[in-house]
Coordinates of C-alpha atoms in Angstrom, one line a residue:
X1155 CA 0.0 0.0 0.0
X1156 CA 0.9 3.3 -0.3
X1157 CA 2.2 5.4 2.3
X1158 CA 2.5 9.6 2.6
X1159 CA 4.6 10.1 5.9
X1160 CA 4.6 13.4 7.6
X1161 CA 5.7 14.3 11.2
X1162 CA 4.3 17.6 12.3
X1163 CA 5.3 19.7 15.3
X1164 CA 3.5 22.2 17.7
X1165 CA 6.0 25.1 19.0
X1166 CA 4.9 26.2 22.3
X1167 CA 6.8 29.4 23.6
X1168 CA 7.2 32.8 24.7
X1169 CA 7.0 35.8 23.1
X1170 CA 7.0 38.8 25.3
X1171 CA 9.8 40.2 24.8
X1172 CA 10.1 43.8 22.8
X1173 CA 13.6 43.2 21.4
X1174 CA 12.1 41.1 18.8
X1175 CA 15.3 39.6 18.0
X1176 CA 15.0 37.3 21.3
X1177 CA 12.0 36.3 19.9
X1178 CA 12.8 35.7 16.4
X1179 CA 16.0 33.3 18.2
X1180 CA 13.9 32.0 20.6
X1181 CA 11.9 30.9 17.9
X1182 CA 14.6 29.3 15.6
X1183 CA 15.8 27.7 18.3
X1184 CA 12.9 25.7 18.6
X1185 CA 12.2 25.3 14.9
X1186 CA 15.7 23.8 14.3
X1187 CA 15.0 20.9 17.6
X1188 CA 11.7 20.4 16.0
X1189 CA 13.6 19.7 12.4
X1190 CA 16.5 17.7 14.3
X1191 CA 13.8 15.3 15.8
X1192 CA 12.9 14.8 12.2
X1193 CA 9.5 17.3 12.1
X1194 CA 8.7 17.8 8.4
X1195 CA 5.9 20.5 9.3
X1196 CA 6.6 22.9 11.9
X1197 CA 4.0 25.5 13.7
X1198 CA 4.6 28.4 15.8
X1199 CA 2.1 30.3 17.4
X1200 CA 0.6 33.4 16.2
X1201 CA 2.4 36.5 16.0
X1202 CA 5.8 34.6 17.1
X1203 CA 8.1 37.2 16.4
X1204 CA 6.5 39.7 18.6
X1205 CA 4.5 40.5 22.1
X1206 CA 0.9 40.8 21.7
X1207 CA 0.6 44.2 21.5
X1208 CA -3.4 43.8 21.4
X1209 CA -4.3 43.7 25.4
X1210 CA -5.0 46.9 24.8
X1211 CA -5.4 49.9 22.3
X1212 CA -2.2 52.0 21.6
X1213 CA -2.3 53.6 17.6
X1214 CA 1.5 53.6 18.6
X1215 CA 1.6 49.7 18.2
X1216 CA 0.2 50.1 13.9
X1217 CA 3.7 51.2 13.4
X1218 CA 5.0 47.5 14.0
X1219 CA 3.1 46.3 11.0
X1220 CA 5.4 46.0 8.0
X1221 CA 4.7 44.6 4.3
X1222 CA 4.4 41.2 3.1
X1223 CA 6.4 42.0 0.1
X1224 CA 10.0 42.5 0.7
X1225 CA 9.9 41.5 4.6
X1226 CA 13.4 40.9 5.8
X1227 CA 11.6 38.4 9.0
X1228 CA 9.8 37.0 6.4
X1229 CA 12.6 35.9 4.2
X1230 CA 14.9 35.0 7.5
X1231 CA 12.6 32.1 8.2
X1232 CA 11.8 31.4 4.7
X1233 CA 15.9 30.6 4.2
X1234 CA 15.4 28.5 7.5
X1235 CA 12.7 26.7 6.2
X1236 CA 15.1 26.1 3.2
X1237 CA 17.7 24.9 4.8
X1238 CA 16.2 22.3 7.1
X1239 CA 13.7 21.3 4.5
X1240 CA 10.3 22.0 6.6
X1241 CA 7.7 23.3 5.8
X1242 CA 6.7 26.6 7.8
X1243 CA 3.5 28.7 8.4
X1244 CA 5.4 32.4 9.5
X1245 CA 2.8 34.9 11.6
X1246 CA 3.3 38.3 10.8
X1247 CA 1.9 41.8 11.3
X1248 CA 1.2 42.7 8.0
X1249 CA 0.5 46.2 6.5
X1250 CA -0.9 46.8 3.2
X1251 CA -1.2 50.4 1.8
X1252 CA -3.7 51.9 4.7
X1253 CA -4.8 48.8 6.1
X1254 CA -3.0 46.1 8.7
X1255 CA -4.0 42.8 8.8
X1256 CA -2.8 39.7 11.1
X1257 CA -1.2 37.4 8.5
X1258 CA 0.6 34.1 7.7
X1259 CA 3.2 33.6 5.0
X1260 CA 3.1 29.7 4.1
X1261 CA 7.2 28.9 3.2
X1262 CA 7.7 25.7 1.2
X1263 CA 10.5 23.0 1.9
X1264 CA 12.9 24.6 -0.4
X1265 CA 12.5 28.3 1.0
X1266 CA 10.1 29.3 -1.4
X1267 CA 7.0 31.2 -0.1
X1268 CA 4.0 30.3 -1.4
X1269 CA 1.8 33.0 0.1
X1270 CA -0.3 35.2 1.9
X1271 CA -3.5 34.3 4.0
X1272 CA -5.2 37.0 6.2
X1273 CA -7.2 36.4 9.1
X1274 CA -10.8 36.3 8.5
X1275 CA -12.3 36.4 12.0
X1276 CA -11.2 39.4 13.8
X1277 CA -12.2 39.0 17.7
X1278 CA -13.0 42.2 20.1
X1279 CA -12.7 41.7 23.7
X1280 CA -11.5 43.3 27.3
X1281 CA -7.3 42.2 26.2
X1282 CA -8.6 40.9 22.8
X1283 CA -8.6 44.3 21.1
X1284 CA -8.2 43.2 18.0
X1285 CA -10.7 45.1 15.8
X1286 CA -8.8 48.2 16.8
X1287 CA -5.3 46.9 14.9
X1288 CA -6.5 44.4 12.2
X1289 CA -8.8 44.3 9.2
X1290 CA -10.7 41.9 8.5
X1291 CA -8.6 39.2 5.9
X1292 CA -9.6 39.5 2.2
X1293 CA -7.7 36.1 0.7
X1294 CA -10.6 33.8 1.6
X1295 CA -9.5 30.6 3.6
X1296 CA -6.2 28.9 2.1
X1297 CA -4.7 25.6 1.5
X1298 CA -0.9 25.2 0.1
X1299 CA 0.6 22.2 -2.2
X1300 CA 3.5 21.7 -0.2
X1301 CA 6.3 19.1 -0.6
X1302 CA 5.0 17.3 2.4
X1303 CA 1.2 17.6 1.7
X1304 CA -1.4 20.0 1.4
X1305 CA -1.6 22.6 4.3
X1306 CA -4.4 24.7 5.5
X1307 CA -3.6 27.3 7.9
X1308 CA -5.7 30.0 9.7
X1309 CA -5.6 32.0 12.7
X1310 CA -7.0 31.6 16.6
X1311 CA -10.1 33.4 16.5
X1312 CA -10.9 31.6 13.0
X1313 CA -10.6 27.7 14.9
X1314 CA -13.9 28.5 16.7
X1315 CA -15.6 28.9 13.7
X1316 CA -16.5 25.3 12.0
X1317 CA -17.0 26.6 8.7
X1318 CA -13.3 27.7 9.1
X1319 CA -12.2 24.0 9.2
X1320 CA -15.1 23.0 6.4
X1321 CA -13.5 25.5 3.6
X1322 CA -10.1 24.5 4.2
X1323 CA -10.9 20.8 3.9
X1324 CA -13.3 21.7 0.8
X1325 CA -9.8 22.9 -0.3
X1326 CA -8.6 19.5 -0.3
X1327 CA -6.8 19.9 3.3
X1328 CA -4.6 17.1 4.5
X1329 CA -3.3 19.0 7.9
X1330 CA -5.2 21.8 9.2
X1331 CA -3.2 24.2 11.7
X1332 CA -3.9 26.9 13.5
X1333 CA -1.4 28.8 15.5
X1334 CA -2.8 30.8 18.5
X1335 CA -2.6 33.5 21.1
X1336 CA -5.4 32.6 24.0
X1337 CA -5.0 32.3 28.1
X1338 CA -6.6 35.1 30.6
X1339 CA -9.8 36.5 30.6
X1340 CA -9.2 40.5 32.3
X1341 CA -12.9 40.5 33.3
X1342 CA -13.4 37.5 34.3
X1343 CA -10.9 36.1 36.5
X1344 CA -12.3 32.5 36.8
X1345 CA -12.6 31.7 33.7
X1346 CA -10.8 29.4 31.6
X1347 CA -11.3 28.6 28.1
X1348 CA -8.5 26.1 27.6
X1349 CA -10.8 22.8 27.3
X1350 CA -13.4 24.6 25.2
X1351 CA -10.7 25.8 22.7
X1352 CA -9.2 22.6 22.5
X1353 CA -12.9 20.4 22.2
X1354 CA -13.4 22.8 19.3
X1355 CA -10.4 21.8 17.1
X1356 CA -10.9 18.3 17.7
X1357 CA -14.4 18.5 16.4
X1358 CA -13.0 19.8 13.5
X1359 CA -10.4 17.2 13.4
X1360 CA -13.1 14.6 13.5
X1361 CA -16.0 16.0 11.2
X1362 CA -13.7 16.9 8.6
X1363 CA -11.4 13.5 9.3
X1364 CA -8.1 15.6 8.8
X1365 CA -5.2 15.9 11.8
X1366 CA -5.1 19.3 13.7
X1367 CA -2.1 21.3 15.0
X1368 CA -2.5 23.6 17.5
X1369 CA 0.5 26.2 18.6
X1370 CA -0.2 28.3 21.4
X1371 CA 1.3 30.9 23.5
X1372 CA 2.6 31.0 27.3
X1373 CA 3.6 33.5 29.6
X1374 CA 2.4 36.7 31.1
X1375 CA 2.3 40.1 29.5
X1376 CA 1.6 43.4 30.2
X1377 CA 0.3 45.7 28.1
X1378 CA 1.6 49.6 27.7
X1379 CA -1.3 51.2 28.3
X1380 CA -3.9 53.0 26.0
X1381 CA -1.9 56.1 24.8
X1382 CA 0.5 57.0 28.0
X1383 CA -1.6 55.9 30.6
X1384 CA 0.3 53.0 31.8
X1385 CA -1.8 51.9 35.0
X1386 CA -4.9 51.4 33.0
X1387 CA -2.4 48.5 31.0
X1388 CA -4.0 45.2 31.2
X1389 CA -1.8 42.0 31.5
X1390 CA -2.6 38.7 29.8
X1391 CA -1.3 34.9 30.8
X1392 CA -1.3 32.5 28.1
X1393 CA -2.3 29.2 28.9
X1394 CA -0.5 27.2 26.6
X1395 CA -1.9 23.7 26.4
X1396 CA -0.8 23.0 22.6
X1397 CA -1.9 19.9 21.5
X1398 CA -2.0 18.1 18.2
X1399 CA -5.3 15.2 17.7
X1400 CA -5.6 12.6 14.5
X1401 CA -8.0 12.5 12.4
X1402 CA -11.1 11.3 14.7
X1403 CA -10.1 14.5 16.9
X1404 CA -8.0 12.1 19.7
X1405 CA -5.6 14.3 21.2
X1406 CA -2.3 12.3 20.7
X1407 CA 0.3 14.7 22.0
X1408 CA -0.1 17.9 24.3
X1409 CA 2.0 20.3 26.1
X1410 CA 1.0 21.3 29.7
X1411 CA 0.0 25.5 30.8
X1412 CA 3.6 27.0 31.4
X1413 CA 6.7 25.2 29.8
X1414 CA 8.0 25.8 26.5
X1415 CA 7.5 22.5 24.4
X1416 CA 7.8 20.7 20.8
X1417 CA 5.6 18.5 20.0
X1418 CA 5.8 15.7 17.4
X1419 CA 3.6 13.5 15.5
X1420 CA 4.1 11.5 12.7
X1421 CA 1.0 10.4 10.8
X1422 CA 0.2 8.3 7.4
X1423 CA -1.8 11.2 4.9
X1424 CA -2.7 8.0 2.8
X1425 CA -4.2 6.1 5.6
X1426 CA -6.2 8.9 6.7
X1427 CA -7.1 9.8 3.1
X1428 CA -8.7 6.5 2.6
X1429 CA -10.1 6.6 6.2
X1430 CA -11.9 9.9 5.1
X1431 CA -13.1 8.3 2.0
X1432 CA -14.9 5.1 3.7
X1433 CA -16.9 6.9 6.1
X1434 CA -18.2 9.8 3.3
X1435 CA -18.8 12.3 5.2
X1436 CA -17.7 14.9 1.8
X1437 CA -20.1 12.3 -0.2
X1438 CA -23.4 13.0 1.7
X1439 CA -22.8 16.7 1.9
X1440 CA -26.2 18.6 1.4
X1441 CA -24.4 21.7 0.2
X1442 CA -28.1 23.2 -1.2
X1443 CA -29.5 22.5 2.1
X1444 CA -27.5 24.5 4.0
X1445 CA -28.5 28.5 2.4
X1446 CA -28.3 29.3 6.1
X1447 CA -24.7 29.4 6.7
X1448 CA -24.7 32.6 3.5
X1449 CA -27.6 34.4 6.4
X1450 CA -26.1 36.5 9.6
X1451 CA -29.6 35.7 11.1
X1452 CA -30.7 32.1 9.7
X1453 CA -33.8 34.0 7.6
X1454 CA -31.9 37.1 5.4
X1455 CA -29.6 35.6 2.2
X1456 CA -27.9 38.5 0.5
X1457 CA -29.6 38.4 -2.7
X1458 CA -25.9 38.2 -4.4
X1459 CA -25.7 34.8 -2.6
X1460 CA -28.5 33.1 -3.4
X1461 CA -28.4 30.2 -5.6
X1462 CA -30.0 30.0 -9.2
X1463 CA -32.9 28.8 -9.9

């Protein structure tokens, strides 16, 4: 029988510091162990390379967005993923004429970057302020032809959104990752989201019968205020918890709250393919049943998205 072999691998770190360099090392460091323990994919969390400057609202922090198009970051881990042979999903601040978007570039096994995707979900929350830096994406979910398989990739706030997961497997999917920054709540103290944010990638992992990587963040940060004020700065924990699950959404390796981690997995994409096929979920799709999901309240189509006829 055929076989596909590909070992993925889950970064877990920090990323608090504002000498971005530490991060950008810190980073590498981990990428290259991943590589060394034979890791063909390898995903960092989101917005690696830099503190996450959204806890609060500061028009100083648009500044750190730079373009996708001649990025010297960019093309520094581009190189690495060259020269280990990996392929790797790079998070990036991205600005585009007068808008700034939070973005992946997808680089290839051989250095080559393949592209651009642009998170579509953009979340809005007490040390979530998100909306304030990021437009919404514009590239419509992605999937990449890799030399290890085809990749889709999106963007924390996207995983809770099932139809997330759906497009990108649509796409023809074999891996779906999603790097992350989630931990703290700043109004709510007591609660904890980790086992909810987990439950929902693995239900995407199972309906869609395609292995999940999750990257997450950890540490604490504090924000620098909105504007000069810095005692109305919020500070955010990250609560790590990084996990990667097969394709029935079984979480097969996972890293604990605090500790930096890489996690491995190796996995058969021909196995799972013909797994996916017998149970035919993507055969017994109603895709004209389901007008509802092109509604924002169940009722009200767009009359631009309604089918023919």
């Amino acid at each position: 029988m055929t076989t596909r072999k590909i070992t993925v691998a889950a970064v877990q770190m920090a990323s608090g510091d504002w000498d971005f360099q530490r991060n950008m090392d810190r980073a590498e460091r981990l990428i290259r162990q991943a590589a060394a323990r034979g890791a063909n994919l390898v995903l960092c969390p989101e917005l690696f390379m830099m503190p996450y400057f959204c806890l609060d609202q500061n028009w100083r922090h648009l500044d750190l967005a730079e373009p996708f198009e001649g990025n010297a970051s960019i093309a520094h881990f581009a190189k690495l993923a060259g020269e280990l042979g990996i392929v790797l999903p790079i998070g990036f601040f991205e600005r585009a004429g007068n808008a700034a978007y939070n973005s992946v570039a997808m680089a290839d096994a051989d250095g080559k970057v393949l592209g651009v995707y642009r998170k579509t979900h953009i979340p809005d929350g007490p040390g979530y302020t998100e909306k304030f830096y990021f437009t919404p994406g514009d590239t419509g979910f992605k999937v990449w032809d890799t030399r290890f398989g085809r990749i889709g990739v999106a963007i924390c706030w996207d995983q809770w959104y099932p139809e997330t997961a759906r497009s990108m497997a649509l796409m023809g999917a074999e891996v779906l990752c999603f790097p992350t920054i989630i931990g703290s709540e700043p109004h709510s103290a007591e609660m904890d989201t980790a086992g909810h944010w987990q439950r929902t990638m693995q239900g995407h992992a199972a309906a869609n019968m395609v292995p999940v990587v999750a990257a997450n963040r950890i540490g604490s940060e504090t924000g620098l205020g909105n504007g000069n004020d810095r005692q109305q700065a919020l500070t955010g924990t990250f609560y790590g918890s990084s996990f990667i699950a097969d394709h029935t959404g079984a979480k097969l390796a996972e890293a604990n709250r605090t500790d930096e981690t890489v996690l491995l997995q190796s996995f058969d994409l021909e196995v799972i393919r013909q797994d996916r096929q017998s149970f035919g979920f993507f055969r017994d799709r109603r895709p004209d049943m389901y007008r509802t999901l092109l509604s924002s309240d169940g009722q009200h189509v767009r009359p631009d998205l309604r089918p023919a006829g």
